[in-house]
Amino acid sequence: MKKSILIITVIAAAIMELIDTSIVNVALSHMSGNLGATLEDTSWVITAYAIANIIVIPMTSFLTAKLGRRNYYIGSIIAFTFFSAMCGFASNIWTLVAFRFLQGIGGGALLSVSQAIVFEVYGKDRVSIASALFGVGVFLGPTIGPTLGGFITENYTWPWIFYINIPIGIAVTISSLLLVTEPEIKAKVKSVDWWGILLLIIGIGSLQTVLERGETDDWFAAGYIIVLTIIAVISLSTFIWWELTTPNPVIDLRVLRSKSLAVAAILTFVTGFGLFTSVFLTPVLAQRVLLFPPTITGLILLPGAVLAIVGLLFSATLLKKGVSPLVIITAGFVIFISFTWQMSHMNLEAAPGDLVGPLIYRAMGIALLTVPLTALAVSGLEPKDIPQGTALNNMMRQLGGSFGIAVINTYVAQRFGLHRNDLLSNINIFNDQTTARITKLSNYFSSRGFSSFDAHKKAIAVIDNTFNRQSFLLSYLDAYLFSGLIFLLAMPLLFLVINRKKQARAVVIINDH
């Protein structure tokens, strides 16, 4: 009974952390108006949390060893909960951004440490089931975040997006105080790698800022983006060199000598790209272009989210029966690519039910990738290196999501301009259909009491809005195809680890470790 409660506790903590990566996305305009800030400044609420997460996640193994797993984990939950409350109380945008960053620092531990605890509780013979259960949190968190955020914002006020964490955080803290213990094998830290920590903070902080803010500020047209890009390249290059040469690194990059971990990390990056960009694109397409209300948008995501749990358990069962992780990973990639292909054929007449089927494909594809990628990642590692390997793998998923959203934002903006110009090239005063449409709309607005000038102006605005909507639709459809192409290009990496001996070892380790 205690083990079941502990599993529920740590998975709840992981889901809570992952929900907060996307829950604020739909509330930015409300925050902006309430706090008297521009939308560009308000988007730092997302950026700050992402930067903090990406910095802390790879350091989890080091911090756990230095502070003790129990102390670090419980302290992180308390910090996450406290700063969630402070975010809700914030009275200006930059106070909110600061508290959001500190919330992200607290949340960084909840992913990797929760995963390590789940693995430990299930023991050597049921690690695949443990991976599946943890995968539920990895999938559900980002998926339900925007839906939950939209519901709260519609029915309450934006601070409740943060207040909702307080009761959950308190319950998880109490449960963790009673149930979380130290691991049987403790890693020891001989000295603190302060240079490594400093280079990581500067490098990741700069890179994340560039990725999150680049599209908003027109990339290299902004001086600070150029400066931060240079800082990121120099800092991260120096960090890699330093971590590979110092005897006691804060992040032991030497574990990437394992070919299976290196390949799994890249594929996890691609999976994060697909997971987070699809969560970003689908609600925007549904609400902005197809004009679905937020509640309906949330409901169309629900069937896939439920079936993903089945997919996760199914993939774990296949691993348990000796099916190679590479076979399951390949199936996951193919199914996700099928999702992107189906979504790329939507039109303005699409009903909510038309999206449910493709979104089920999305859910099953990601579900089939989550567990075997973890299996592949740890298959070539010694037991002492597994915590560091899983932390790096988790970081790659989050980094893939941040990178993906930045790339997709830029891609959509560029494709929008291209499609709009193409559509407008067919509009001119010599086009009879255009003239007839403008005349019909002008007459309609004139019949509603508008002057001829205002009626004509409104008619032009309606046509312009129609062009924008169609241009956005085509841009989002292109973005789905682009995501599918990224998955397709990543698949050949599996040939690097196709080796019967290594496949067998992966299955043995995931079952026996």
XYZ file of C-alpha atoms in Angstrom:
513
model
C 0.000 0.000 0.000
C 2.827 2.382 0.895
C 4.543 1.701 -2.413
C 1.355 2.465 -4.355
C 0.905 5.772 -2.522
C 4.559 6.662 -3.159
C 4.170 5.951 -6.878
C 1.031 8.120 -7.036
C 2.880 10.855 -5.122
C 5.929 11.105 -7.345
C 3.963 10.791 -10.600
C 1.614 13.543 -9.372
C 4.665 15.717 -8.687
C 6.022 15.074 -12.196
C 2.646 15.800 -13.845
C 2.308 19.016 -11.805
C 5.732 20.168 -13.011
C 5.071 19.280 -16.649
C 1.620 20.904 -16.683
C 3.287 24.167 -15.698
C 5.433 24.094 -18.836
C 2.333 24.863 -20.926
C -0.534 25.911 -18.627
C 0.227 29.640 -18.875
C 0.344 29.705 -22.700
C -3.363 30.450 -23.091
C -3.428 33.044 -20.297
C -0.756 35.445 -21.570
C -3.222 38.034 -22.915
C -5.117 38.042 -19.592
C -1.864 38.483 -17.648
C -0.767 41.221 -20.018
C -3.953 43.254 -19.546
C -4.132 42.701 -15.785
C -0.492 43.589 -15.103
C -0.307 46.453 -17.604
C 2.490 44.836 -19.617
C 3.031 44.205 -23.304
C 2.423 40.710 -24.649
C 6.138 40.500 -25.535
C 7.145 41.206 -21.916
C 4.508 38.818 -20.595
C 5.878 35.949 -22.687
C 8.944 36.028 -20.424
C 6.713 34.157 -17.970
C 7.111 31.127 -20.252
C 10.767 31.801 -21.062
C 11.882 32.120 -17.430
C 10.367 28.774 -16.429
C 11.877 26.994 -19.438
C 15.356 28.409 -18.759
C 15.248 27.338 -15.099
C 14.042 23.830 -16.011
C 16.704 23.225 -18.638
C 19.460 24.417 -16.280
C 18.407 22.291 -13.300
C 17.347 19.008 -14.950
C 20.850 17.920 -16.052
C 22.242 18.929 -12.637
C 19.768 16.713 -10.790
C 22.190 13.812 -10.345
C 24.831 16.125 -8.855
C 22.392 17.959 -6.555
C 20.868 14.684 -5.369
C 24.305 13.363 -4.436
C 25.355 16.618 -2.780
C 22.192 17.342 -0.768
C 20.708 13.852 -0.408
C 17.803 12.680 -2.523
C 15.168 13.051 0.196
C 16.234 16.576 1.183
C 16.624 17.764 -2.390
C 13.330 16.289 -3.585
C 11.188 17.528 -0.706
C 12.934 20.909 -0.729
C 12.225 21.221 -4.450
C 8.522 20.412 -3.981
C 8.250 23.015 -1.217
C 10.057 25.602 -3.368
C 7.860 24.818 -6.383
C 4.677 25.133 -4.314
C 5.776 28.307 -2.496
C 6.835 30.113 -5.660
C 3.643 28.969 -7.415
C 1.743 30.885 -4.740
C 4.046 33.885 -5.122
C 3.435 33.893 -8.895
C -0.283 34.237 -8.201
C 0.355 37.099 -5.775
C 2.671 38.988 -8.158
C 1.572 42.566 -8.780
C 3.801 43.402 -11.762
C 5.214 41.512 -14.702
C 8.887 41.383 -13.671
C 8.063 40.164 -10.176
C 6.006 37.428 -11.804
C 8.896 36.537 -14.151
C 11.320 36.324 -11.201
C 9.007 34.050 -9.202
C 8.332 31.983 -12.310
C 12.083 31.407 -12.712
C 12.358 30.301 -9.073
C 9.324 28.034 -9.557
C 11.167 26.434 -12.484
C 14.262 25.909 -10.322
C 12.095 24.022 -7.822
C 10.342 22.062 -10.552
C 13.552 20.905 -12.207
C 14.074 18.096 -9.683
C 10.551 16.719 -9.885
C 11.064 15.012 -13.240
C 14.308 13.048 -12.922
C 14.068 12.287 -9.194
C 10.462 11.121 -9.554
C 11.571 8.836 -12.374
C 14.429 7.421 -10.280
C 12.068 6.712 -7.364
C 9.547 4.944 -9.630
C 12.326 2.773 -11.058
C 13.582 1.935 -7.574
C 10.159 1.030 -6.187
C 9.327 -1.341 -9.059
C 12.656 -3.107 -8.804
C 14.759 -4.959 -11.303
C 12.080 -7.128 -12.841
C 9.459 -4.462 -13.568
C 11.413 -1.458 -14.825
C 9.475 -1.458 -18.130
C 6.167 -1.072 -16.254
C 7.736 1.694 -14.182
C 8.798 3.469 -17.383
C 5.239 3.227 -18.686
C 3.714 4.683 -15.534
C 6.193 7.545 -15.498
C 5.536 8.048 -19.206
C 1.901 8.807 -18.342
C 3.100 11.934 -16.574
C 5.492 12.862 -19.383
C 2.673 12.689 -21.933
C -0.307 13.988 -19.958
C 1.401 17.018 -18.423
C 2.121 19.055 -21.582
C -1.062 17.755 -23.269
C -3.588 18.857 -20.654
C -1.721 22.023 -19.658
C -3.263 24.361 -22.272
C -6.734 22.825 -21.781
C -6.591 23.244 -18.012
C -5.184 26.754 -18.382
C -7.972 27.739 -20.781
C -10.676 26.360 -18.475
C -9.281 28.201 -15.435
C -8.815 31.455 -17.331
C -12.339 31.309 -18.791
C -14.086 30.569 -15.502
C -11.838 32.179 -12.880
C -8.815 34.527 -13.015
C -5.272 33.829 -14.227
C -3.652 33.627 -10.709
C -5.597 30.383 -10.175
C -3.334 28.787 -12.782
C -0.680 28.986 -10.061
C -2.881 28.604 -6.971
C -4.049 25.189 -8.190
C -0.547 23.892 -7.410
C -0.805 24.771 -3.715
C -3.104 21.977 -2.433
C -1.409 19.424 -4.703
C 2.021 20.595 -3.597
C 1.096 20.404 0.093
C -0.320 16.879 -0.309
C 2.752 15.724 -2.269
C 5.075 17.276 0.338
C 3.376 15.536 3.248
C 3.345 12.211 1.437
C 7.006 12.596 0.475
C 8.007 13.404 4.056
C 6.417 10.135 5.149
C 7.488 7.877 2.288
C 10.551 9.120 0.359
C 13.857 7.640 1.517
C 17.473 7.720 0.422
C 18.540 5.308 -2.345
C 20.417 2.180 -1.355
C 23.422 3.192 -3.464
C 24.465 6.783 -2.853
C 26.800 8.678 -5.150
C 29.480 10.757 -3.442
C 30.560 14.244 -4.431
C 34.225 14.942 -3.706
C 34.206 18.579 -4.817
C 31.829 21.107 -6.342
C 32.357 21.907 -10.016
C 31.621 25.617 -9.755
C 33.034 26.417 -13.214
C 30.822 23.769 -14.757
C 27.747 25.129 -12.973
C 28.546 28.714 -14.047
C 29.156 27.764 -17.698
C 25.967 25.666 -17.758
C 23.830 28.488 -16.345
C 25.267 31.073 -18.760
C 25.183 28.776 -21.786
C 21.736 27.247 -21.315
C 20.255 30.537 -20.118
C 21.515 32.333 -23.231
C 20.458 29.540 -25.593
C 16.956 29.280 -24.130
C 16.486 33.042 -24.293
C 17.483 33.033 -27.979
C 15.118 30.141 -28.742
C 12.173 31.567 -26.795
C 12.547 35.214 -27.858
C 14.084 34.967 -31.327
C 10.887 34.972 -33.368
C 9.278 37.738 -31.293
C 12.255 40.079 -31.788
C 13.011 39.137 -35.424
C 16.005 36.966 -34.572
C 19.344 38.516 -35.565
C 17.795 41.881 -36.306
C 17.937 42.337 -32.509
C 21.380 43.104 -31.102
C 20.871 41.206 -27.861
C 19.946 38.029 -29.778
C 23.301 38.206 -31.617
C 25.192 38.772 -28.351
C 23.395 35.935 -26.533
C 23.964 33.568 -29.467
C 27.717 34.228 -29.318
C 27.697 33.805 -25.525
C 25.741 30.535 -25.825
C 28.135 29.063 -28.408
C 31.265 30.015 -26.438
C 29.846 29.011 -23.038
C 28.441 25.637 -24.125
C 31.566 24.753 -26.131
C 33.731 25.571 -23.119
C 31.330 23.698 -20.843
C 31.587 20.512 -22.932
C 35.402 20.709 -22.946
C 35.530 21.411 -19.210
C 33.125 18.621 -18.232
C 35.078 16.090 -20.292
C 38.414 17.039 -18.694
C 37.608 17.867 -15.054
C 37.787 14.890 -12.640
C 34.510 15.671 -10.824
C 32.091 17.226 -13.353
C 28.675 18.575 -12.395
C 27.313 16.685 -15.444
C 29.257 13.614 -16.452
C 29.135 13.890 -20.234
C 31.364 10.836 -20.480
C 28.228 8.695 -20.252
C 27.466 9.826 -23.811
C 30.255 7.511 -24.938
C 27.509 4.921 -24.797
C 26.239 4.809 -28.382
C 22.790 3.698 -27.225
C 22.477 6.703 -24.870
C 23.754 9.139 -27.507
C 21.271 7.872 -30.113
C 18.438 7.719 -27.565
C 19.184 11.308 -26.485
C 18.885 12.571 -30.072
C 15.684 10.605 -30.653
C 14.308 11.870 -27.322
C 15.107 15.402 -28.501
C 13.094 14.720 -31.670
C 10.278 13.182 -29.587
C 10.205 16.320 -27.410
C 10.083 18.365 -30.611
C 7.007 16.442 -31.765
C 5.305 16.294 -28.370
C 5.534 19.995 -27.554
C 5.056 21.404 -31.061
C 1.920 19.302 -31.590
C 0.580 20.523 -28.239
C 1.372 24.073 -29.366
C -0.013 23.800 -32.918
C -3.230 21.868 -32.348
C -5.015 24.190 -29.864
C -3.976 27.231 -31.926
C -5.250 25.659 -35.146
C -8.493 24.579 -33.466
C -9.263 27.948 -31.866
C -7.632 30.524 -34.147
C -8.455 29.000 -37.536
C -11.232 26.433 -37.081
C -12.917 28.653 -34.448
C -13.536 25.896 -31.868
C -14.263 27.118 -28.322
C -11.643 26.256 -25.641
C -13.852 23.574 -24.082
C -14.252 21.714 -27.384
C -10.528 22.065 -28.035
C -9.824 20.383 -24.717
C -12.277 17.598 -25.419
C -10.760 16.666 -28.787
C -7.436 16.044 -27.002
C -9.035 13.819 -24.362
C -9.509 10.499 -26.278
C -5.867 10.485 -27.351
C -4.683 11.265 -23.827
C -6.689 8.342 -22.411
C -5.535 5.897 -25.104
C -1.927 7.001 -24.589
C -2.017 5.306 -21.181
C -2.965 2.065 -22.932
C -0.156 2.604 -25.443
C 2.400 3.160 -22.692
C 1.425 -0.028 -20.874
C 1.324 -1.935 -24.163
C 4.865 -0.853 -25.073
C 6.060 -1.853 -21.594
C 4.458 -5.286 -22.014
C 6.163 -5.756 -25.382
C 9.526 -4.908 -23.825
C 8.855 -7.341 -21.008
C 8.191 -10.091 -23.558
C 11.510 -9.471 -25.257
C 10.499 -7.306 -28.209
C 13.418 -5.075 -29.216
C 13.110 -1.402 -28.221
C 14.127 -0.543 -31.787
C 11.044 -2.239 -33.228
C 8.704 -0.326 -30.896
C 10.545 2.967 -31.512
C 10.224 2.497 -35.278
C 6.487 1.850 -34.923
C 6.134 4.989 -32.800
C 7.908 7.123 -35.376
C 5.797 5.760 -38.241
C 2.525 6.345 -36.335
C 3.493 9.917 -35.411
C 4.448 10.656 -39.026
C 1.005 9.340 -40.009
C -0.523 11.861 -37.571
C 1.338 14.774 -39.178
C 0.296 13.598 -42.660
C -3.386 13.437 -41.672
C -3.278 16.854 -40.004
C -1.676 18.387 -43.092
C -4.864 17.620 -45.062
C -7.336 19.524 -42.849
C -9.484 22.322 -44.279
C -11.630 25.155 -42.951
C -14.698 22.914 -42.925
C -13.098 20.448 -40.474
C -15.327 19.539 -37.515
C -14.050 18.620 -34.028
C -14.557 14.924 -34.795
C -12.231 15.200 -37.792
C -9.305 15.987 -35.475
C -9.949 13.242 -32.918
C -8.660 10.395 -35.133
C -5.321 12.020 -36.031
C -4.816 13.093 -32.403
C -5.214 9.461 -31.335
C -2.408 8.597 -33.776
C -0.316 11.352 -32.184
C -0.938 9.998 -28.703
C -0.155 6.409 -29.640
C 2.992 7.417 -31.517
C 4.432 9.353 -28.562
C 3.291 6.627 -26.149
C 5.170 3.956 -28.093
C 8.314 6.107 -28.057
C 8.453 7.051 -24.378
C 9.206 3.699 -22.701
C 11.557 2.071 -25.259
C 13.623 5.267 -25.599
C 14.249 5.104 -21.852
C 15.147 1.436 -22.246
C 17.509 2.219 -25.114
C 19.091 5.110 -23.204
C 20.096 3.039 -20.168
C 20.866 -0.201 -22.030
C 24.567 0.587 -22.421
C 25.147 2.191 -19.006
C 26.595 0.891 -15.785
C 24.163 1.063 -12.816
C 26.055 4.023 -11.305
C 25.642 6.027 -14.542
C 21.890 5.432 -14.999
C 20.762 8.503 -12.932
C 23.015 10.780 -15.012
C 21.848 9.132 -18.239
C 18.147 9.530 -17.445
C 18.710 13.161 -16.381
C 20.400 13.948 -19.700
C 17.602 12.162 -21.546
C 14.948 14.214 -19.720
C 16.855 17.408 -20.484
C 16.908 16.518 -24.189
C 13.117 16.103 -24.208
C 12.587 19.545 -22.674
C 15.225 21.149 -24.885
C 13.651 19.506 -27.936
C 10.322 21.060 -26.966
C 11.776 24.549 -26.541
C 13.760 24.295 -29.765
C 10.748 22.886 -31.601
C 8.356 25.656 -30.579
C 10.928 28.317 -31.539
C 11.504 26.714 -34.946
C 7.797 26.127 -35.598
C 6.926 29.717 -34.652
C 9.471 31.012 -37.147
C 8.404 28.540 -39.822
C 4.695 29.397 -39.444
C 5.438 33.137 -39.656
C 7.465 32.668 -42.853
C 4.923 30.348 -44.459
C 2.086 32.731 -43.525
C 3.757 35.555 -45.447
C 4.345 33.298 -48.450
C 0.787 31.920 -48.558
C -0.787 35.339 -48.039
C 1.205 36.821 -50.920
C 0.246 33.888 -53.148
C -3.441 34.316 -52.340
C -3.370 38.097 -52.747
C -1.737 37.769 -56.161
C -5.098 36.533 -57.446
C -6.938 39.611 -56.183
C -7.216 42.701 -58.364
C -9.820 45.119 -59.655
C -10.070 43.187 -62.908
C -11.168 40.016 -61.120
C -14.963 39.767 -61.512
C -15.370 37.462 -58.507
C -13.448 39.881 -56.277
C -15.480 42.864 -57.423
C -18.742 40.974 -56.960
C -17.745 39.839 -53.467
C -16.788 43.359 -52.352
C -20.007 44.777 -53.802
C -22.126 42.146 -52.049
C -20.467 42.754 -48.674
C -20.649 46.544 -49.086
C -24.369 46.326 -49.806
C -24.828 44.123 -46.739
C -23.122 46.622 -44.414
C -24.943 49.555 -46.078
C -28.228 47.804 -45.287
C -27.135 47.741 -41.644
C -26.862 51.541 -41.549
C -23.180 52.112 -42.370
C -22.131 54.898 -44.744
C -20.913 53.821 -48.195
C -17.302 54.566 -47.188
C -17.518 52.586 -43.926
C -19.421 49.761 -45.639
C -16.707 49.445 -48.276
C -14.013 49.560 -45.568
C -15.718 46.777 -43.615
C -16.115 44.687 -46.766
C -12.362 44.936 -47.393
C -11.696 43.989 -43.746
C -13.871 40.860 -44.055
C -12.019 39.746 -47.170
C -8.673 40.483 -45.515
C -9.684 38.404 -42.500
C -10.680 35.549 -44.824
C -7.271 35.668 -46.470
C -5.513 35.713 -43.110
C -7.496 32.739 -41.879
C -6.768 30.722 -45.017
C -3.085 31.718 -44.882
C -2.808 30.633 -41.253
C -4.495 27.322 -42.064
C -2.002 26.570 -44.850
C 0.887 27.639 -42.605
C -0.148 25.304 -39.788
C -0.659 22.427 -42.218
C 2.863 23.025 -43.528
C 4.129 23.021 -39.928
C 2.643 19.558 -39.315
C 4.400 18.266 -42.444
C 7.638 19.877 -41.257
C 7.361 18.048 -37.909
C 6.768 14.782 -39.717
C 9.838 15.421 -41.883
C 11.988 15.904 -38.757
C 10.798 12.502 -37.486
C 11.457 10.891 -40.876
C 14.997 12.283 -41.056
C 15.762 11.059 -37.518
C 14.750 7.449 -38.149
C 18.013 6.364 -39.877
C 19.809 6.943 -36.554
C 18.310 3.645 -35.432
C 20.694 1.865 -37.828
C 23.546 2.963 -35.549
C 22.260 0.726 -32.753
C 20.785 -2.147 -34.747
C 22.906 -4.975 -33.439
C 21.447 -8.222 -32.185
C 23.781 -8.413 -29.241
C 22.987 -4.865 -28.129
C 19.262 -5.301 -28.675
C 19.297 -8.377 -26.502
C 21.267 -6.548 -23.855
C 18.783 -3.638 -23.878
C 15.901 -5.991 -23.161
C 17.850 -7.877 -20.488
C 18.817 -4.682 -18.687
C 15.335 -3.179 -18.792
C 13.945 -6.406 -17.346
C 16.723 -7.286 -14.944
C 18.183 -4.002 -13.845
